[in-house]
Structures are given as C-alpha cells and as structure tokens.
Short mmCIF file of C-alpha atoms and ligand atoms in Angstrom, two decimals:
data_model
loop_
_atom_site.label_atom_id
_atom_site.label_comp_id
_atom_site.label_asym_id
_atom_site.label_seq_id
_atom_site.Cartn_x
_atom_site.Cartn_y
_atom_site.Cartn_z
CA MET A 150 69.09 183.69 131.68
CA THR A 151 65.93 182.79 129.69
CA LEU A 152 65.01 179.16 129.35
CA THR A 153 62.64 176.74 127.63
CA LEU A 154 59.91 174.71 129.29
CA GLU A 155 61.93 171.50 128.79
CA ALA A 156 65.01 173.02 130.40
CA ALA A 157 62.90 174.31 133.31
CA VAL A 158 61.45 170.83 133.92
CA ALA A 159 64.96 169.34 133.81
CA LEU A 160 66.13 171.84 136.43
CA LEU A 161 63.22 170.96 138.75
CA ARG A 162 64.03 167.24 138.32
CA ARG A 163 67.61 167.93 139.38
CA GLY A 164 66.44 169.70 142.55
CA GLU A 165 67.31 173.14 141.19
CA VAL A 166 65.28 176.33 141.38
CA VAL A 167 63.43 177.98 138.46
CA ALA A 168 61.38 181.17 138.34
CA PHE A 169 58.07 180.89 136.50
CA PRO A 170 55.10 183.14 135.73
CA THR A 171 51.68 182.81 137.35
CA GLU A 172 48.67 185.09 137.03
CA THR A 173 49.45 186.64 140.44
CA VAL A 174 53.25 187.21 140.55
CA TYR A 175 56.35 185.28 139.41
CA GLY A 176 57.22 182.33 141.65
CA LEU A 177 60.57 180.85 142.66
CA GLY A 178 59.89 177.12 142.26
CA ALA A 179 61.50 173.89 143.44
CA ASP A 180 60.44 170.29 144.10
CA ALA A 181 58.28 170.44 147.25
CA ARG A 182 59.25 166.86 148.21
CA ARG A 183 62.99 167.56 148.42
CA SER A 184 64.59 169.26 151.42
CA ASP A 185 67.70 170.20 149.42
CA ALA A 186 65.62 171.83 146.67
CA VAL A 187 63.42 173.77 149.10
CA ALA A 188 66.51 174.87 151.06
CA ARG A 189 67.75 176.56 147.87
CA ILE A 190 64.59 178.70 147.75
CA TYR A 191 65.02 179.88 151.34
CA ALA A 192 68.72 180.63 150.75
CA LEU A 193 68.11 182.57 147.52
CA LYS A 194 65.29 184.65 148.99
CA GLY A 195 66.94 185.20 152.34
CA ARG A 196 63.65 184.06 153.83
CA PRO A 197 63.45 182.87 157.48
CA ALA A 198 62.97 179.08 157.64
CA ASP A 199 59.76 179.37 159.68
CA HIS A 200 57.90 181.07 156.81
CA PRO A 201 56.12 178.25 154.97
CA LEU A 202 55.84 178.18 151.16
CA ILE A 203 52.84 177.75 148.91
CA VAL A 204 52.77 174.38 147.13
CA HIS A 205 51.63 174.55 143.49
CA VAL A 206 49.96 171.68 141.65
CA ALA A 207 48.63 171.34 138.09
CA LEU A 208 45.21 169.89 138.86
CA ARG A 209 42.56 170.25 141.57
CA GLU A 210 42.62 166.47 141.98
CA ALA A 211 46.30 166.67 142.99
CA LEU A 212 45.20 168.29 146.27
CA ALA A 213 44.75 164.73 147.56
CA ASP A 214 48.48 164.08 146.91
CA VAL A 215 49.62 166.82 149.30
CA ALA A 216 46.77 167.06 151.83
CA THR A 217 44.57 164.95 154.08
CA GLU A 218 41.13 165.49 155.64
CA VAL A 219 40.11 168.06 153.03
CA ASN A 220 36.81 169.49 154.29
CA GLU A 221 33.69 170.64 152.46
CA ALA A 222 34.71 174.31 152.41
CA ALA A 223 38.08 173.52 150.83
CA HIS A 224 36.42 171.29 148.20
CA ARG A 225 33.94 174.02 147.33
CA LEU A 226 36.52 176.77 147.09
CA GLY A 227 38.89 174.63 145.03
CA SER A 228 36.10 173.67 142.62
CA ALA A 229 34.97 177.29 142.26
CA PHE A 230 38.31 179.11 141.96
CA TRP A 231 41.00 176.70 140.74
CA PRO A 232 42.89 177.31 138.58
CA GLY A 233 43.06 180.80 140.06
CA PRO A 234 44.53 183.25 142.57
CA LEU A 235 43.35 181.34 145.66
CA THR A 236 45.52 179.42 148.15
CA LEU A 237 43.94 176.94 150.56
CA VAL A 238 45.51 175.98 153.87
CA VAL A 239 44.67 172.36 154.72
CA ALA A 240 46.12 169.50 156.78
CA ARG A 241 49.33 168.33 155.12
CA GLY A 242 49.77 164.88 153.68
CA GLY A 243 51.68 163.04 150.97
CA ASP A 244 55.46 163.14 150.71
CA LEU A 245 56.13 166.84 151.11
CA CYS A 246 59.38 167.64 152.87
CA ALA A 247 59.07 169.14 156.36
CA GLU A 248 60.83 172.39 155.34
CA VAL A 249 58.18 173.40 152.80
CA THR A 250 55.60 173.91 155.55
CA GLY A 251 58.10 175.31 158.03
CA GLY A 252 57.55 172.17 160.10
CA ARG A 253 53.81 172.75 160.61
CA SER A 254 51.01 170.24 160.18
CA THR A 255 49.19 172.32 157.55
CA VAL A 256 50.10 173.09 153.96
CA ALA A 257 49.15 175.99 151.66
CA VAL A 258 48.13 174.75 148.16
CA ARG A 259 47.25 176.48 144.90
CA VAL A 260 46.50 175.65 141.25
CA PRO A 261 47.72 178.74 139.37
CA ASP A 262 45.87 180.04 136.32
CA HIS A 263 48.66 180.56 133.82
CA PRO A 264 49.34 178.41 130.74
CA LEU A 265 53.13 178.28 131.27
CA ALA A 266 52.81 177.52 134.98
CA LEU A 267 50.31 174.73 134.27
CA ALA A 268 52.50 173.33 131.49
CA LEU A 269 55.53 173.34 133.81
CA LEU A 270 53.64 171.71 136.71
CA GLY A 271 52.02 169.18 134.38
CA ALA A 272 55.28 168.17 132.73
CA PHE A 273 57.13 168.00 136.04
CA GLY A 274 54.33 165.89 137.48
CA GLY A 275 54.86 166.71 141.17
CA PRO A 276 54.20 169.48 143.71
CA VAL A 277 56.29 172.63 143.32
CA ALA A 278 56.96 174.92 146.28
CA ALA A 279 57.06 178.52 145.15
CA PRO A 280 57.10 181.79 147.06
CA SER A 281 57.25 185.04 145.14
CA ALA A 282 60.50 185.35 143.15
CA ASN A 283 61.91 188.37 144.95
CA ARG A 284 64.30 188.88 147.83
CA PHE A 285 62.62 188.65 151.23
CA GLY A 286 60.70 191.82 152.13
CA ALA A 287 61.12 193.42 148.68
CA VAL A 288 58.45 194.21 146.09
CA SER A 289 57.03 191.10 144.41
CA PRO A 290 57.91 190.54 140.72
CA THR A 291 55.18 190.84 138.09
CA ALA A 292 57.47 190.49 135.05
CA ALA A 293 60.51 188.36 134.16
CA GLU A 294 62.78 191.44 134.21
CA HIS A 295 61.84 192.04 137.87
CA VAL A 296 63.14 188.55 138.72
CA ARG A 297 66.34 189.23 136.77
CA ALA A 298 66.75 192.57 138.56
CA ASP A 299 66.64 190.79 141.94
CA PHE A 300 68.63 187.62 141.15
CA GLY A 301 70.62 188.21 137.94
CA ASP A 302 72.10 184.97 136.59
CA ALA A 303 71.58 183.11 139.87
CA VAL A 304 68.02 182.14 138.81
CA ALA A 305 66.78 180.89 135.43
CA VAL A 306 63.45 182.48 134.45
CA LEU A 307 60.61 181.13 132.31
CA ASP A 308 59.34 184.31 130.68
CA GLY A 309 55.56 184.46 130.37
CA GLY A 310 55.18 188.22 130.05
CA PRO A 311 53.55 190.48 132.63
CA CYS A 312 51.24 188.96 135.28
CA VAL A 313 47.56 189.72 134.67
CA VAL A 314 46.39 189.88 138.32
CA GLY A 315 49.55 191.43 139.74
CA LEU A 316 48.88 190.88 143.47
CA GLU A 317 49.43 187.66 145.42
CA SER A 318 46.76 185.00 145.90
CA THR A 319 44.06 185.15 148.56
CA ILE A 320 44.96 182.70 151.36
CA VAL A 321 42.00 180.96 153.02
CA ASP A 322 42.65 178.79 156.05
CA CYS A 323 40.40 175.73 155.71
CA SER A 324 42.27 173.65 158.29
CA GLY A 325 39.88 174.48 161.14
CA PRO A 326 36.11 174.21 161.66
CA SER A 327 35.38 177.59 160.04
CA PRO A 328 37.34 179.12 157.14
CA ALA A 329 39.16 182.43 157.53
CA ILE A 330 41.00 184.70 155.10
CA LEU A 331 44.66 185.02 156.16
CA ARG A 332 45.70 187.29 153.29
CA PRO A 333 43.39 189.19 150.91
CA GLY A 334 44.38 188.72 147.27
CA GLY A 335 43.25 188.04 143.71
CA VAL A 336 39.97 186.30 144.65
CA THR A 337 37.74 188.76 146.49
CA ARG A 338 36.26 188.23 149.93
CA GLU A 339 32.82 188.82 148.38
CA ALA A 340 33.36 185.96 145.90
CA ILE A 341 34.54 183.61 148.67
CA GLU A 342 31.55 184.45 150.83
CA ALA A 343 29.15 183.98 147.90
CA CYS A 344 30.71 180.57 147.21
CA LEU A 345 30.46 179.40 150.82
CA GLY A 346 27.12 181.06 151.54
CA HIS A 347 28.25 182.77 154.75
CA ALA A 348 30.51 185.53 156.08
CA VAL A 349 34.24 184.76 156.21
CA PRO A 350 36.44 186.74 158.60
CA VAL A 351 39.68 188.37 157.47
CA LEU A 352 42.35 187.61 160.08
CA LEU A 353 45.19 189.97 159.34
CA THR A 354 47.01 189.01 162.52
CA SER A 355 47.16 185.40 163.54
CA ALA A 356 49.32 183.10 165.59
CA VAL A 357 50.53 181.55 162.34
CA ARG A 358 53.52 183.37 160.89
CA VAL A 359 52.65 184.43 157.37
CA SER A 360 55.27 186.41 155.48
CA GLY A 361 52.63 188.70 154.03
CA GLN A 362 51.68 189.54 157.62
CA LEU A 363 54.94 191.22 158.59
CA GLU A 364 54.22 194.92 158.96
CA SER A 365 56.77 196.22 156.53
CA HIS A 366 56.67 194.04 153.44
CA TYR A 367 56.29 194.45 149.71
CA ALA A 368 58.35 197.63 150.23
CA PRO A 369 60.46 199.55 147.70
CA HIS A 370 63.61 201.43 148.80
CA ALA A 371 61.92 204.82 148.79
CA GLU A 372 59.50 205.54 151.64
CA VAL A 373 55.86 205.12 150.63
CA HIS A 374 52.95 207.40 151.51
CA VAL A 375 49.33 206.66 150.65
CA ALA A 376 46.87 209.53 150.22
CA ARG A 377 43.57 210.25 148.51
CA GLY A 378 42.94 212.76 145.70
CA ASP A 379 43.78 216.34 146.77
CA ALA A 380 45.67 215.08 149.79
CA ALA A 381 48.06 213.24 147.47
CA ASP A 382 48.76 216.50 145.54
CA ALA A 383 49.44 218.45 148.71
CA LEU A 384 51.60 215.71 150.16
CA ALA A 385 53.68 215.42 146.98
CA ARG A 386 54.38 219.17 146.99
CA THR A 387 55.26 219.20 150.69
CA LEU A 388 57.63 216.25 150.36
CA ALA A 389 59.17 217.75 147.19
CA ALA A 390 60.26 220.80 149.17
CA HIS A 391 62.96 218.53 150.59
CA ARG A 392 63.42 215.67 148.17
CA ARG A 393 62.61 213.95 144.92
CA VAL A 394 59.15 212.43 144.92
CA ALA A 395 57.27 210.09 142.58
CA VAL A 396 53.49 210.28 142.39
CA LEU A 397 51.77 207.05 141.37
CA ALA A 398 48.45 208.11 139.83
CA PRO A 399 46.58 208.03 136.48
CA VAL A 400 47.69 211.63 135.78
CA LEU A 401 49.89 214.19 137.53
CA SER A 402 47.55 217.07 138.38
CA ASP A 403 48.64 220.69 138.09
CA ALA A 404 48.26 220.97 141.85
CA ALA A 405 50.88 218.25 142.40
CA ARG A 406 53.37 219.64 139.87
CA GLY A 407 56.51 221.14 141.26
CA ASP A 408 60.30 220.83 141.27
CA GLY A 409 61.29 217.30 142.06
CA VAL A 410 57.84 215.74 141.50
CA LEU A 411 57.87 212.91 138.96
CA HIS A 412 54.87 211.06 137.56
CA VAL A 413 54.64 207.27 137.39
CA PHE A 414 51.47 205.99 135.72
CA LEU A 415 49.08 203.88 137.76
CA GLY A 416 45.66 202.97 136.29
CA SER A 417 42.42 204.12 137.88
CA THR A 418 40.40 200.93 138.43
CA ALA A 419 41.17 198.51 141.27
CA GLU A 420 41.99 195.81 138.69
CA ALA A 421 44.45 198.08 136.86
CA GLN A 422 46.03 199.27 140.10
CA ALA A 423 46.45 195.70 141.33
CA ARG A 424 48.06 194.70 138.04
CA GLU A 425 50.39 197.71 137.88
CA LEU A 426 51.22 198.53 141.51
CA TYR A 427 54.36 196.46 141.94
CA SER A 428 55.92 197.43 138.63
CA ALA A 429 55.07 201.09 139.31
CA LEU A 430 56.78 200.87 142.72
CA ARG A 431 59.83 199.31 141.06
CA ARG A 432 59.84 202.02 138.37
CA ALA A 433 59.68 204.77 140.98
CA ASP A 434 62.63 203.19 142.81
CA ALA A 435 64.56 203.03 139.53
CA LEU A 436 64.03 206.81 139.13
CA GLY A 437 65.99 207.22 142.34
CA VAL A 438 63.28 209.07 144.27
CA ASP A 439 63.36 209.38 148.07
CA ALA A 440 59.60 209.15 148.52
CA ILE A 441 56.63 207.71 146.69
CA VAL A 442 53.09 209.07 147.03
CA VAL A 443 50.37 206.67 145.91
CA ALA A 444 47.04 208.27 145.07
CA SER A 445 44.56 205.66 146.27
CA ALA A 446 40.77 205.47 146.10
CA GLY A 447 40.86 203.85 149.53
CA SER A 448 38.06 201.37 148.81
CA VAL A 449 38.13 198.03 150.59
CA GLU A 450 35.55 196.41 148.32
CA GLY A 451 36.49 193.74 145.79
CA LEU A 452 40.18 193.87 144.84
CA GLY A 453 40.38 197.13 146.83
CA LEU A 454 40.86 195.09 150.03
CA ALA A 455 44.02 193.39 148.73
CA LEU A 456 45.31 196.68 147.33
CA ALA A 457 44.73 198.46 150.63
CA ASP A 458 46.52 195.63 152.45
CA ARG A 459 49.61 195.81 150.19
CA LEU A 460 49.69 199.61 150.35
CA SER A 461 49.53 199.60 154.13
CA LYS A 462 52.43 197.12 154.21
CA ALA A 463 54.49 199.08 151.70
CA SER A 464 53.96 202.24 153.73
CA ALA A 465 54.47 200.71 157.20
CA PRO A 466 57.40 201.90 159.32
CA ARG A 467 60.60 200.06 158.41
CA SER A 468 62.42 198.05 161.02
P1 AMP B 287 54.61 184.15 149.36
O1 AMP B 287 54.70 183.03 148.41
O2 AMP B 287 55.89 184.84 149.67
O3 AMP B 287 53.52 185.10 148.96
O4 AMP B 287 54.17 183.53 150.73
C1 AMP B 287 53.28 182.46 150.78
C2 AMP B 287 52.29 182.72 151.85
O5 AMP B 287 51.58 181.54 152.25
C3 AMP B 287 52.99 183.22 153.07
O6 AMP B 287 52.29 184.30 153.57
C4 AMP B 287 52.99 181.99 153.93
O7 AMP B 287 53.26 182.23 155.26
C5 AMP B 287 51.63 181.41 153.66
N1 AMP B 287 51.53 180.02 154.09
C6 AMP B 287 52.17 178.98 153.58
N2 AMP B 287 51.88 177.84 154.26
C7 AMP B 287 51.03 178.19 155.26
C8 AMP B 287 50.38 177.46 156.30
N3 AMP B 287 50.57 176.16 156.49
N4 AMP B 287 49.57 178.15 157.12
C9 AMP B 287 49.37 179.47 156.96
N5 AMP B 287 49.97 180.21 155.99
C10 AMP B 287 50.79 179.57 155.14
MG1 MG B 288 56.37 187.10 148.83
#
C-alpha cells in the first residue's frame, strides 16, 4: 500500500502506524504521546516492551518538548549534527507516553535528515516514535519494498526511495555527566569527538537494554560469515562444498568461483557498504542461499565502526 503525505499525516492523527523513509533506514512511526499508537508498533514488530523507541521530531528546538535538563554536550551535538543520523539520549519530559521509553526516565531523540520524513513530522506537528520498520531481530529496511516484504498490507508506506546512509543512527547517551556512544552509526565517533573536543567511549554493553545490543540482530535467514580478502574466497569455496553460498563483495574473484557460489554486489568504500549492506543481505536471502560470506575490509575507522558492529551482530550465533 503506497500513500500520500496527507494520508500519512491523517493516519498518525488517528493513532495508526505509518512507515516512512529516513536517511538511515525506514521507520515504523506512530504518535509518541499515545499509548495505544505506540502499542501498535510493538505488536507489529514483535518487539519486547522493554526496548525503548527513538522519538523523531522535525526541529532541533522541539527537543525541549520531549526532554528536560538538556546539557551542554547534547546541545552541541544537536546543533552540529541535526538533522542527521544521530540520536541523543536525554532526560525525558513533555507528554510522551510511558511505553515509548519502556518506562525509563530517559528518552532517545532524533531529527532525521530526509525531506519526506521532515515534511511528515512538520505536518503532523508532534513527536513520532519510530523504530526500524522490520520485524524484531530481522534485517533493517533501506527501501520501501523491504517494508512491504516484512509487513505486506498491514503497514502503509511512504515511499522515499532507497536510504542514503543505510545503517542506523549513532546513539549517544547524554543523560549522565559524560557522554558515551551506545551504538555506532551514521555519524562517526571521530566527528562526535571533534565536536565535543574530547574522547567519547563506545559502550557496546551497558545496563540499559538497547535492541541493537542483542548479540544476534540485523540477521538474515542464511548464516553470515565475515572474512577478509583471500580468506573470503577460501571460505566461500569451503562452504560451497556443502551448500549454496552468496559472496557479498565488489567482484567475485576467480579464486572464490565454484559450484554453488553466487555473487551479490557490495560496494568497496565504507560509505557504499553501509548504504548497500542490508539490501545485499536481503537479496542473498531471496536467492535462497544457506550461507553468506561478506568480504570486509575490517576497518573500525569512520563508518567502518558501525559496519563492523552490524556485521558482528549479523554473524553472531543465533539463539
Ligand atoms: P531501533 O529504532 O530499532 O534502531 O532502536 C532504537 C534504539 O534506541 C534501540 O537500540 C533502543 O534501545 C535505543 N533507545 C531508545 N531509547 C533509549 C533510552 N532511553 N536509553 C538508551 N537507549 C535507548
Ligand atoms: Mg531496529
């Protein structure tokens, strides 16, 4: 079901759910002030109720409507990176429903950098809770057809084309005395540190339950293996002795070629890989392979850190 901006706004006003594009991934949005609306998101995703949602607003200034005691670090980061792929965790305020923050005293807030998302948020005029528009634990959607593949007619989708960043936002916890990165994402650690003028730790395990922190997450059906260069070729051939394998890489080398080895294109720069990873994982799954080998540069600089994080989650043992 495709829909217009006006129809999407009307759905939000009625407490219904709409999927909309952002620069990171597609979001599954609902009025963040209404318990009944937010409950629909959790039910559709199959997401545990203690996993809080990111609240999206149209303007930096709207942070004051959903938060209190916003500190200097949060102000600086918001001014530098909003609209953009950065989520700030701050003390909650305003008239958000309890469910949107999973009952906690902090809220995660973002101003997305996408013309359709900003038009939707602006026209709606209130905070919109939106996790990624996929079923819980599955690969995030970076195109409208990915949302339709997961939800069919159950969710109306505003189609804004493919997402330009392709990985989720960076989450920075600014609710305490010193900021910390809870999830690496579209804004690099280096850029955050340059903005704040000091080192910022990356806390990949914390007492706070963050959905992106579950070990196996962002995972396709096929098992995922990550390997560098020659190792990826050798691994693909070994796995193909038993099963059908997809290799995600810029090209399929002669060394990787063999019966049962299929090639799925993945660009060579960190930016291209971030943008294309999720759709490449979905394409490999659609080919019906048993295993996916991702040829990765393995860098943890710049966007490489977020890529490495998502790849380690996609390849983690499944529960
Ligand atoms: P998703 O939209 O599925 O990418 O998930 C949103 C992310 O924001 C999840 O990892 C949440 O757990 C995280 N998040 C939302 N609210 C908070 C909060 N108050 N404190 C820490 N993390 C949060
Ligand atoms: Mg998600």
